[in-house]
Every structure is written in structure tokens, then in C-alpha cells.
PDB file of C-alpha atoms in Angstrom:
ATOM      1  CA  UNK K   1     107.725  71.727  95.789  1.00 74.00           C
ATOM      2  CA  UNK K   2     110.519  74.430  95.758  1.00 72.00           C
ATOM      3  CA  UNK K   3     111.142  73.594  99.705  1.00 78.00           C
ATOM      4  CA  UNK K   4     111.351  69.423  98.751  1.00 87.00           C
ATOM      5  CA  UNK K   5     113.978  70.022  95.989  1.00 87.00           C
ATOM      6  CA  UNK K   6     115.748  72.589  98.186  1.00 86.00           C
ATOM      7  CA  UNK K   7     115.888  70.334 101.311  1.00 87.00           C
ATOM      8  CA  UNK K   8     116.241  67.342  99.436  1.00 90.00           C
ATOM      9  CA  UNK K   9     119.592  68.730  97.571  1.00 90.00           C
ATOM     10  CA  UNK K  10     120.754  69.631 101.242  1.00 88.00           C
ATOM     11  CA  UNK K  11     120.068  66.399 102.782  1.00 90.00           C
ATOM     12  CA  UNK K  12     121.666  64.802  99.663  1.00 90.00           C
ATOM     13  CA  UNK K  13     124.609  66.662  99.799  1.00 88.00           C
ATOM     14  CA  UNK K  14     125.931  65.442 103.045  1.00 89.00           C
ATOM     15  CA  UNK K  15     126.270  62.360 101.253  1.00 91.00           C
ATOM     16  CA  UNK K  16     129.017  63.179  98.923  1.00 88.00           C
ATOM     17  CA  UNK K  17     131.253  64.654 101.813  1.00 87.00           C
ATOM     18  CA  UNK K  18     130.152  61.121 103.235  1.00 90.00           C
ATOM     19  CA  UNK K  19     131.293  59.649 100.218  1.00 91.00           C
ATOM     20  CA  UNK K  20     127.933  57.367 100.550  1.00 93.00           C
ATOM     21  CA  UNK K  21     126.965  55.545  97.439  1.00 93.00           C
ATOM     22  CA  UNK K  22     123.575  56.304  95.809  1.00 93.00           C
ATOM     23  CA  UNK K  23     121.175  54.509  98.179  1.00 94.00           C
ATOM     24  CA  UNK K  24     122.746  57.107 100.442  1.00 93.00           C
ATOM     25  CA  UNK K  25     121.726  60.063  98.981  1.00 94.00           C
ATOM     26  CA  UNK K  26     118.339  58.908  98.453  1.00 95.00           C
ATOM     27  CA  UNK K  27     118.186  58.439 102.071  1.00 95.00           C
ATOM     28  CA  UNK K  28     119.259  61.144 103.208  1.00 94.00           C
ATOM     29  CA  UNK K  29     117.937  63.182 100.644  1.00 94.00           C
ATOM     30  CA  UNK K  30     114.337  62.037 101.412  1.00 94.00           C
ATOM     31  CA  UNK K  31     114.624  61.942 104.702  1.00 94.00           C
ATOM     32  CA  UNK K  32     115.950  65.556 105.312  1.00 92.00           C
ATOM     33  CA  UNK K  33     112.995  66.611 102.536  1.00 92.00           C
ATOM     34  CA  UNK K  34     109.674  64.974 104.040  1.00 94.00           C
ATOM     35  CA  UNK K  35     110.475  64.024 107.370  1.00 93.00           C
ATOM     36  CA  UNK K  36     109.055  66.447 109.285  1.00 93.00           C
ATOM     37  CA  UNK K  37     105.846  66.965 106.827  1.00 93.00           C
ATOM     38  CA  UNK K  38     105.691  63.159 107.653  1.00 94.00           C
ATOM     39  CA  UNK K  39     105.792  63.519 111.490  1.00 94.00           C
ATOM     40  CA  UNK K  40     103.267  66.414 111.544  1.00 94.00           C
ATOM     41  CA  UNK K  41     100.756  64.398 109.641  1.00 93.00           C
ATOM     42  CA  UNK K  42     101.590  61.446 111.890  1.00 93.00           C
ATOM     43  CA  UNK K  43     100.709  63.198 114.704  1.00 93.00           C
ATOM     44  CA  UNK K  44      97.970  64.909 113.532  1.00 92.00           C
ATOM     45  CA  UNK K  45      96.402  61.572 112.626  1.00 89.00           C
ATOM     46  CA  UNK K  46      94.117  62.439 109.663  1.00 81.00           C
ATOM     47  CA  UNK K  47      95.500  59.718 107.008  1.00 84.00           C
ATOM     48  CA  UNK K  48      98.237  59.026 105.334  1.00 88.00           C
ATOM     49  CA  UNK K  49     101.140  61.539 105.259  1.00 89.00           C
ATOM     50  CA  UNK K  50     100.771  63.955 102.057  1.00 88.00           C
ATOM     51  CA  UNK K  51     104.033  62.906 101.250  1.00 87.00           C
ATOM     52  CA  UNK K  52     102.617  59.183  99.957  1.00 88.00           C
ATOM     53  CA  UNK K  53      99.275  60.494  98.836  1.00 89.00           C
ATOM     54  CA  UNK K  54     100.784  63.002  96.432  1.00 88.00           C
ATOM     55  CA  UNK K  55     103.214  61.902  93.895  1.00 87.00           C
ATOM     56  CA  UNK K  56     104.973  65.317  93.472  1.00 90.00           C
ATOM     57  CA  UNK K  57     106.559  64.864  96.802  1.00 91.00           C
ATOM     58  CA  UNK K  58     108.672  61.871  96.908  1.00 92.00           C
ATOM     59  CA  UNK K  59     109.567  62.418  93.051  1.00 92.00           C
ATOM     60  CA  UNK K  60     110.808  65.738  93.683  1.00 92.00           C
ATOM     61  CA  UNK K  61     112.611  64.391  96.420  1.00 93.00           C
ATOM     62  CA  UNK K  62     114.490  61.261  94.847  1.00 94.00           C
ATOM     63  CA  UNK K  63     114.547  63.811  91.983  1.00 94.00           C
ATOM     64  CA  UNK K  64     117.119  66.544  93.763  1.00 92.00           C
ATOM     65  CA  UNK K  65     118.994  63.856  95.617  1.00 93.00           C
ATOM     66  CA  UNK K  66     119.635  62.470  92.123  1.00 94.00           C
ATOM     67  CA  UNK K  67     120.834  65.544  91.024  1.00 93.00           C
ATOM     68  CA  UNK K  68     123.285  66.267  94.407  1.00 90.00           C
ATOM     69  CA  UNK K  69     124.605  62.998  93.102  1.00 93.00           C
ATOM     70  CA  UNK K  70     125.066  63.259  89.917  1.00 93.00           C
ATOM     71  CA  UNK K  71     126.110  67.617  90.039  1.00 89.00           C
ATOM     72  CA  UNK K  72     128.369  68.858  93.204  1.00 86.00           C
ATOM     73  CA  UNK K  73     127.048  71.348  94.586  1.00 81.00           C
ATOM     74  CA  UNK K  74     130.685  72.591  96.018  1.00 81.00           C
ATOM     75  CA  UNK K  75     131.138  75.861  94.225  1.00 82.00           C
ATOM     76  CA  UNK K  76     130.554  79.415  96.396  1.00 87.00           C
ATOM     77  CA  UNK K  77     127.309  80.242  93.809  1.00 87.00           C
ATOM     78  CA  UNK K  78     125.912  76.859  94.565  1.00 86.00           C
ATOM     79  CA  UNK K  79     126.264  77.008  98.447  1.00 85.00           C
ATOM     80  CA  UNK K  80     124.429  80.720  97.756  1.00 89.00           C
ATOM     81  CA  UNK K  81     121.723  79.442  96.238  1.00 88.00           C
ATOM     82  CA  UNK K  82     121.482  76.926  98.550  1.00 87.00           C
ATOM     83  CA  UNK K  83     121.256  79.015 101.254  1.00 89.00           C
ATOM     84  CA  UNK K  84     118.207  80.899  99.922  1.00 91.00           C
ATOM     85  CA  UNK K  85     116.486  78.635  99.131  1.00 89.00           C
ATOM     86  CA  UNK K  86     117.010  76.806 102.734  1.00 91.00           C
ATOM     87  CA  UNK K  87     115.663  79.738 104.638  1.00 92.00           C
ATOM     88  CA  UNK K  88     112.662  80.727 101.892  1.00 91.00           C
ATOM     89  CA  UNK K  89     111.949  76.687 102.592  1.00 91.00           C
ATOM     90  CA  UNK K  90     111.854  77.100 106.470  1.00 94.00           C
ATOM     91  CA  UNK K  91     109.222  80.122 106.189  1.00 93.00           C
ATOM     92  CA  UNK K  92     107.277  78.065 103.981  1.00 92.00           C
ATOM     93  CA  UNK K  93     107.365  74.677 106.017  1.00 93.00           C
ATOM     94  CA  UNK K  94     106.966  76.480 109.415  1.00 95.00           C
ATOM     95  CA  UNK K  95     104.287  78.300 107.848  1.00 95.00           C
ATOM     96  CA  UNK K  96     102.631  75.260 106.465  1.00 93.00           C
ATOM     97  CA  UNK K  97     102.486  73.311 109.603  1.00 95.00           C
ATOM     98  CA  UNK K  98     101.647  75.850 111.422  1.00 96.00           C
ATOM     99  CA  UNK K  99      98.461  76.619 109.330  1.00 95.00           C
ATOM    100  CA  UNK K 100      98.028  72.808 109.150  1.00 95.00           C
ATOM    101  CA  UNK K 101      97.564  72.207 113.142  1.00 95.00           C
ATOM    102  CA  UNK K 102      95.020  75.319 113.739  1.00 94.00           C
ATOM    103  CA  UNK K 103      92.723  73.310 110.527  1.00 93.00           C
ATOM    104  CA  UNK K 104      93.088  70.558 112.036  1.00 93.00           C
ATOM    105  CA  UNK K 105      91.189  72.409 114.903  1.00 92.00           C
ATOM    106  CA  UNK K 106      94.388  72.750 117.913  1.00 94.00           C
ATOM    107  CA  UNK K 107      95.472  75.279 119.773  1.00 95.00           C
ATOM    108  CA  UNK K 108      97.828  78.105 118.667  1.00 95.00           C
ATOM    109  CA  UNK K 109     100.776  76.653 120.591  1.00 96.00           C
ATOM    110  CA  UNK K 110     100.958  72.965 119.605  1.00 96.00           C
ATOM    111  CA  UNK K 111      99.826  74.349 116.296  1.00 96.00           C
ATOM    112  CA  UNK K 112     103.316  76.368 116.131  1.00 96.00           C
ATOM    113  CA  UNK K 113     104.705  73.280 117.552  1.00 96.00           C
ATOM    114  CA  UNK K 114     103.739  71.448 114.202  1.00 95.00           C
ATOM    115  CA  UNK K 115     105.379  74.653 112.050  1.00 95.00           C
ATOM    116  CA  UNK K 116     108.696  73.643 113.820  1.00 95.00           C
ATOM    117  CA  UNK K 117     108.554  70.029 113.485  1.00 95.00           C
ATOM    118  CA  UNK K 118     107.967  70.374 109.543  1.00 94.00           C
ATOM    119  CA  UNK K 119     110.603  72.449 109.091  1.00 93.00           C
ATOM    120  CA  UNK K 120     113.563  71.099 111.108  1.00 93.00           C
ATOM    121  CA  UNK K 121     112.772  67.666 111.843  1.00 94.00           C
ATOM    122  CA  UNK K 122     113.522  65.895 108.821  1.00 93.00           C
ATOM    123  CA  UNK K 123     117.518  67.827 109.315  1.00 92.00           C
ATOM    124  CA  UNK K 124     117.462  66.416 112.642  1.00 93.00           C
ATOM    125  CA  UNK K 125     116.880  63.108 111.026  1.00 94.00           C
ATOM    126  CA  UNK K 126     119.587  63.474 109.133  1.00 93.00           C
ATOM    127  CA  UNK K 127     122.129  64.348 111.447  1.00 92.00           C
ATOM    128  CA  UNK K 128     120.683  61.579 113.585  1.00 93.00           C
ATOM    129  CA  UNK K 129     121.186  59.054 110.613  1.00 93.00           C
ATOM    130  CA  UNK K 130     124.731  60.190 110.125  1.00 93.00           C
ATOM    131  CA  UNK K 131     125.903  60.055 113.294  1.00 92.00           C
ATOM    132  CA  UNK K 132     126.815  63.686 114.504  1.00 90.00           C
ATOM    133  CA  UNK K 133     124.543  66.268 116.530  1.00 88.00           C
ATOM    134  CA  UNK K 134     121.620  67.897 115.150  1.00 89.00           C
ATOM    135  CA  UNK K 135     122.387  71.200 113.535  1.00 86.00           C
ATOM    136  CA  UNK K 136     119.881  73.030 115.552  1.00 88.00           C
ATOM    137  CA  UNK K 137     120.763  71.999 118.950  1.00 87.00           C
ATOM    138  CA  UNK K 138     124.044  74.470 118.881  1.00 78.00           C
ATOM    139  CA  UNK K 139     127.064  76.130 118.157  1.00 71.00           C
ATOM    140  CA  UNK K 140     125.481  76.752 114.540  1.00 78.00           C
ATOM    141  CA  UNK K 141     124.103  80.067 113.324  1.00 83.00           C
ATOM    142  CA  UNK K 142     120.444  80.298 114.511  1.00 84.00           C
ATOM    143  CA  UNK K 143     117.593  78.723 112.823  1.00 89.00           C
ATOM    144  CA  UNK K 144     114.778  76.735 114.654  1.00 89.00           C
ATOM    145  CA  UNK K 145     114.558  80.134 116.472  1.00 91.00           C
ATOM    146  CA  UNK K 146     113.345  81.261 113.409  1.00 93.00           C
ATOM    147  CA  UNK K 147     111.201  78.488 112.401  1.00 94.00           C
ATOM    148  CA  UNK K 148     109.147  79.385 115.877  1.00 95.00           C
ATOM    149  CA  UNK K 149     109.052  82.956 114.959  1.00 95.00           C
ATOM    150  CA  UNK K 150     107.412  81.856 111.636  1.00 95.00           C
ATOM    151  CA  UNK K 151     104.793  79.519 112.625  1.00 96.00           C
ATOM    152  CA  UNK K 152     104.139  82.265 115.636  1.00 96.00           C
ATOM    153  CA  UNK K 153     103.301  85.382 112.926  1.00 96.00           C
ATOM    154  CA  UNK K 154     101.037  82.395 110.649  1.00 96.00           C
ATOM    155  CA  UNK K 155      99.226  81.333 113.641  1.00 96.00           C
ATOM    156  CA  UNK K 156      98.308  84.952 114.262  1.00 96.00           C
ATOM    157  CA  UNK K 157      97.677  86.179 111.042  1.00 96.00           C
ATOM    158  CA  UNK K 158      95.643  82.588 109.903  1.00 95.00           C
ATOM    159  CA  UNK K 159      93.419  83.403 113.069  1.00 93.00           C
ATOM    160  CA  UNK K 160      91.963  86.178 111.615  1.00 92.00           C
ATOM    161  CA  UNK K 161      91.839  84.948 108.398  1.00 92.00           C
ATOM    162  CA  UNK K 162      94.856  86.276 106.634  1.00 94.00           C
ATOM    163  CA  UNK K 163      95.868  83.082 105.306  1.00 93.00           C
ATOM    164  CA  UNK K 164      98.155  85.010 102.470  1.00 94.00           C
ATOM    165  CA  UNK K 165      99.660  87.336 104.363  1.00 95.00           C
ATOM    166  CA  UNK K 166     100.774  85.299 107.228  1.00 95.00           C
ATOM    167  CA  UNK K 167     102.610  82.959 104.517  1.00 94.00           C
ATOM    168  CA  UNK K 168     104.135  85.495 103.210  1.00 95.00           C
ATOM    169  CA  UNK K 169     105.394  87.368 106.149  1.00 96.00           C
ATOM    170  CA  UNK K 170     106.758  84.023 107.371  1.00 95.00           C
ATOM    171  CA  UNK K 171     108.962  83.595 104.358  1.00 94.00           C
ATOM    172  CA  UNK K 172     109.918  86.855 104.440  1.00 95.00           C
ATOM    173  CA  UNK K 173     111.069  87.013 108.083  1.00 94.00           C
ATOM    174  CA  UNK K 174     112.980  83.237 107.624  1.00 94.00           C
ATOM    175  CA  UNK K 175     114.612  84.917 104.737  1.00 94.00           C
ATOM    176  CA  UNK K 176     116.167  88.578 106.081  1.00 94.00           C
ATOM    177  CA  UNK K 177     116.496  86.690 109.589  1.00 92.00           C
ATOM    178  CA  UNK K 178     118.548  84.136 108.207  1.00 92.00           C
ATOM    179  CA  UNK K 179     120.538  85.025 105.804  1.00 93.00           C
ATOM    180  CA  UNK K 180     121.504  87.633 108.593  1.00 91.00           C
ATOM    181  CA  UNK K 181     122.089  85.143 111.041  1.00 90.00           C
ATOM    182  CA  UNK K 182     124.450  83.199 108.858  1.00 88.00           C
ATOM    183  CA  UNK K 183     125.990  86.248 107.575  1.00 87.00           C
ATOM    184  CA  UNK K 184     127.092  87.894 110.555  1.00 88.00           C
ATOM    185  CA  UNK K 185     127.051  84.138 112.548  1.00 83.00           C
ATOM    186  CA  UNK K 186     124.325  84.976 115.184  1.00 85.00           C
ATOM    187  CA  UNK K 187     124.358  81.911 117.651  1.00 83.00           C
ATOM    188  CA  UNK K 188     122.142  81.388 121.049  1.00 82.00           C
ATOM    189  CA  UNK K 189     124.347  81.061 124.096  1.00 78.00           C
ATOM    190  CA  UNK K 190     125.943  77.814 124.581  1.00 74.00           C
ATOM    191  CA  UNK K 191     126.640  78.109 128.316  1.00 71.00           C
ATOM    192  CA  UNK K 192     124.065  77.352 130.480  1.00 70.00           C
ATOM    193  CA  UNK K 193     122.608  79.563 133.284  1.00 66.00           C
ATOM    194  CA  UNK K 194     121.963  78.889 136.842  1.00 66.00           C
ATOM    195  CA  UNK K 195     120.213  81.836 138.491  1.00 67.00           C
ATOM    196  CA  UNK K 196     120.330  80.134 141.959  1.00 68.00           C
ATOM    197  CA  UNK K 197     124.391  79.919 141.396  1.00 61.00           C
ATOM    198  CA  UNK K 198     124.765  83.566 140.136  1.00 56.00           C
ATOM    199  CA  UNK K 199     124.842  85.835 143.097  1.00 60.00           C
ATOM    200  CA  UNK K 200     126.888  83.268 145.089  1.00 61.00           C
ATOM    201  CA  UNK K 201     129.033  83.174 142.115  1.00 64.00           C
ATOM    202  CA  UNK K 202     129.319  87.110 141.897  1.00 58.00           C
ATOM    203  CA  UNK K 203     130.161  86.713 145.868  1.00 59.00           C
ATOM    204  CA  UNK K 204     133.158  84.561 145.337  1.00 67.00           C
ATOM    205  CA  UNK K 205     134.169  86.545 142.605  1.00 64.00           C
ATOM    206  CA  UNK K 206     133.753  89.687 144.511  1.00 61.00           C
ATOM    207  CA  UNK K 207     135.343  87.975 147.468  1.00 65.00           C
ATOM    208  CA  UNK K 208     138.643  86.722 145.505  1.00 71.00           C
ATOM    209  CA  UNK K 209     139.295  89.907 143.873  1.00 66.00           C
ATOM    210  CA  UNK K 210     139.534  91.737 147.125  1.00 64.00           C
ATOM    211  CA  UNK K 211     142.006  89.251 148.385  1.00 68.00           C
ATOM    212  CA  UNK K 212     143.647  89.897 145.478  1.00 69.00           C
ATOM    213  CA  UNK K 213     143.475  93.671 145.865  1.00 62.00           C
ATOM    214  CA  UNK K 214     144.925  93.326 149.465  1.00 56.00           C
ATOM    215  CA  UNK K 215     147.773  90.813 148.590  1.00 63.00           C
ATOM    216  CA  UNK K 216     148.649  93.544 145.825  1.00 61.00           C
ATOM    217  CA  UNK K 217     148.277  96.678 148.095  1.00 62.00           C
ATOM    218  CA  UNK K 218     150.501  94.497 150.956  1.00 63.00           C
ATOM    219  CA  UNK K 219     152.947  93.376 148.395  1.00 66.00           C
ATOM    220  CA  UNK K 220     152.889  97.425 147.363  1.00 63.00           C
ATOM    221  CA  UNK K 221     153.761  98.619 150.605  1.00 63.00           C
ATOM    222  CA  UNK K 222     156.497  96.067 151.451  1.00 68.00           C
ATOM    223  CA  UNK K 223     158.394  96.770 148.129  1.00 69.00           C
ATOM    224  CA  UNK K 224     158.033 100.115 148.724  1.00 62.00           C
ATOM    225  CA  UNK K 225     159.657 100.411 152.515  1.00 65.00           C
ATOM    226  CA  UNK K 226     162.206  97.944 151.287  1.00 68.00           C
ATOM    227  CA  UNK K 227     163.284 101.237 148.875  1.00 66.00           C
ATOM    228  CA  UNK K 228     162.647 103.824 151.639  1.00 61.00           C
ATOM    229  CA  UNK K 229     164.947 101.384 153.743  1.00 65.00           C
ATOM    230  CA  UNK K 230     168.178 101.309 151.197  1.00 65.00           C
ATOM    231  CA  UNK K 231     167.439 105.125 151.442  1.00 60.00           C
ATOM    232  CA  UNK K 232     167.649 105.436 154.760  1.00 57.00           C
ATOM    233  CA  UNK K 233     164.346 107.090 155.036  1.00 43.00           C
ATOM    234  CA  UNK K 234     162.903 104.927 157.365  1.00 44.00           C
ATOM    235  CA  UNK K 235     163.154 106.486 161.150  1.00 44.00           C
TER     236      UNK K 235
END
């Protein structure tokens, strides 16, 4: 429930920056809280999403974007606590889908898959809804990154039956890892890389600088007989 009011507040606060009226903080607030639960259990196809079936869910979600509506959530304590509770909410969720695929009897990796659609898809719903690009696809500190990391360690740890202790090392690596990240603004590289294009690349580059070397030395010598010339050291 902690993760639902945290996301939902998130989701709900884009809304006042928005200036959207109410129906748009619920909406957003909802969607950026159980989207991705509601995807995973989509796709995993075993009834209706837990997010309909138990009332806690959507109450605590209509429930915090009620109260990023009615309280701002502007001031540098607020944003904090945000903060924490964002990345403690993407161990959890990553965690919890995750351990939701391999019960559901798949394989580690699409297993991990469902970990990282719980925890970022319902953000990416947002941004999608509001027009801009999704938070995790750039140029923002790193975070699915992390969300992969923490469905990887509860895959591994739920596989030998550490159900506990994989949750918990999730959280706690989503917490250090990002607060770090936004701290000290880790981001993946933007630019992309062609490794056919590199050494031809390092050629040219290679290729121009020794032009430019020999225009220099050329340019060098002339200036320099031009002085031996007024000098009359020139034979």
C-alpha cells in the first residue's frame, strides 16, 4: 500500500504543474499507481487485476491523488520524502512482479520482465497521457536500470526459496542505487553506438589530424624562413 500512495502522490502531482482540474489528478494519479500491477496481471492472465479485486488498491490510490490535490507537495522536505519513498516503491514493485511471474510458473527472464513492467509502466502511462516522453527512456537520472537489477536479485533469491530476503535486498538496492543516482545525476549514454562506424571513424579522425599536423608543421616552416629571410640568413 505504501508504493500505491507513494506513486499515486507522484502521478498526481504532475497535475498541479498541469494545472488539471480534479478528474485530472485522479487520472493520473491512478494511472501512474496501478498501471503496471494492472498490465502484469493482464498478461499473466489469471483473473482480474488485484487492483479491482482488492479494495485497498484503488482507495489508496484516489486517496493520495486527493491529497496531491488538495496539499502541494512543492516544498524541498516534500520532494525528499517523495523521493524515498519512489525508489523503496520500485524495489518493492519490481520485486513483486518479479516473484509474481516465477508463481505463475515462467521463466526467470520474462519473470524479471514482469518486475519491470510493475514498476515503471504505470509512469510511462503517465507521461504518455500528458504528452511528453517517458521518464525512463532518457536524459533522466537512471531508474528502470534499477528496476531490472531488482527483479534480477528476487528471481534468484525466490528460486531457492528465499522469498524474504530477495524482497528485501531488492528494496534495499532500489534505495542506495537511487537515491545515488539522483544525487550525483547518474544517466545511461544518450548517444548511440555504431561499432561497424567506429574504426572508420577513428581513421578519419586519425587521417584529418595528420593533415592538420602537416598544414601546421608547413605553415611552421614558411613563417619561419620568412624571419631567417628579413635576417639575411638565408644563403
Amino acid at each position: 500500500m505504501a508504493g500505491v500512495i507513494a506513486y499515486g502522490v507522484i502521478g498526481a502531482s504532475f497535475a498541479r504543474a498541469l494545472n488539471y482540474d480534479i478528474i485530472g489528478y485522479l487520472v493520473l494519479g491512478i494511472l501512474t499507481a496501478l498501471g503496471g500491477g494492472m498490465i502484469r496481471d493482464s498478461l499473466l492472465g489469471i483473473g482480474f487485476p488485484v487492483a479491482l479485486t482488492d479494495p485497498w488498491y484503488l482507495s489508496g490510490a484516489i486517496g493520495a491523488s486527493l491529497f496531491a490535490y488538495l496539499i502541494p507537495m512543492d516544498g524541498p522536505w516534500a520532494k525528499r520524502g517523495l523521493l524515498l519513498a519512489d525508489v523503496l516503491a520500485l524495489g518493492c514493485w519490481s520485486a513483486t512482479g518479479a516473484s509474481k511471474g516465477l508463481a505463475a510458473g515462467l521463466a526467470p527472464i520474462p519473470s524479471m520482465f514482469l518486475g519491470v513492467i510493475t514498476a515503471t509502466a504505470g509512469g510511462v502511462l503517465r507521461d504518455v497521457v500528458i504528452g511528453r516522453r517517458p521518464a525512463i527512456f532518457g536524459a533522466n537520472p537512471v531508474y528502470a536500470t534499477f528496476s531490472i537489477l531488482a527483479s534480477g536479485i528476487m528471481v534468484l533469491f525466490q528460486r531457492e526459496g528465499l522469498y524474504e530476503q530477495g524482497m528485501g535486498l531488492a528494496i534495499l538496492v532500489c534505495l542506495v542505487f537511487g537515491l545515488a543516482a539522483q544525487k550525483y545525476s547518474w544517466v545511461l549514454p544518450l548517444e548511440p553506438v555504431n561499432i561497424l562506424e567506429t574504426p572508420t571513424r577513428q581513421f578519419k579522425e586519425r587521417g584529418r589530424r595528420l593533415r592538420t599536423n602537416v598544414k601546421q608543421t608547413r605553415s611552421q616552416r614558411a613563417k619561419r624562413d620568412k624571419r631567417r629571410s628579413r635576417r639575411g640568413l638565408t644563403k
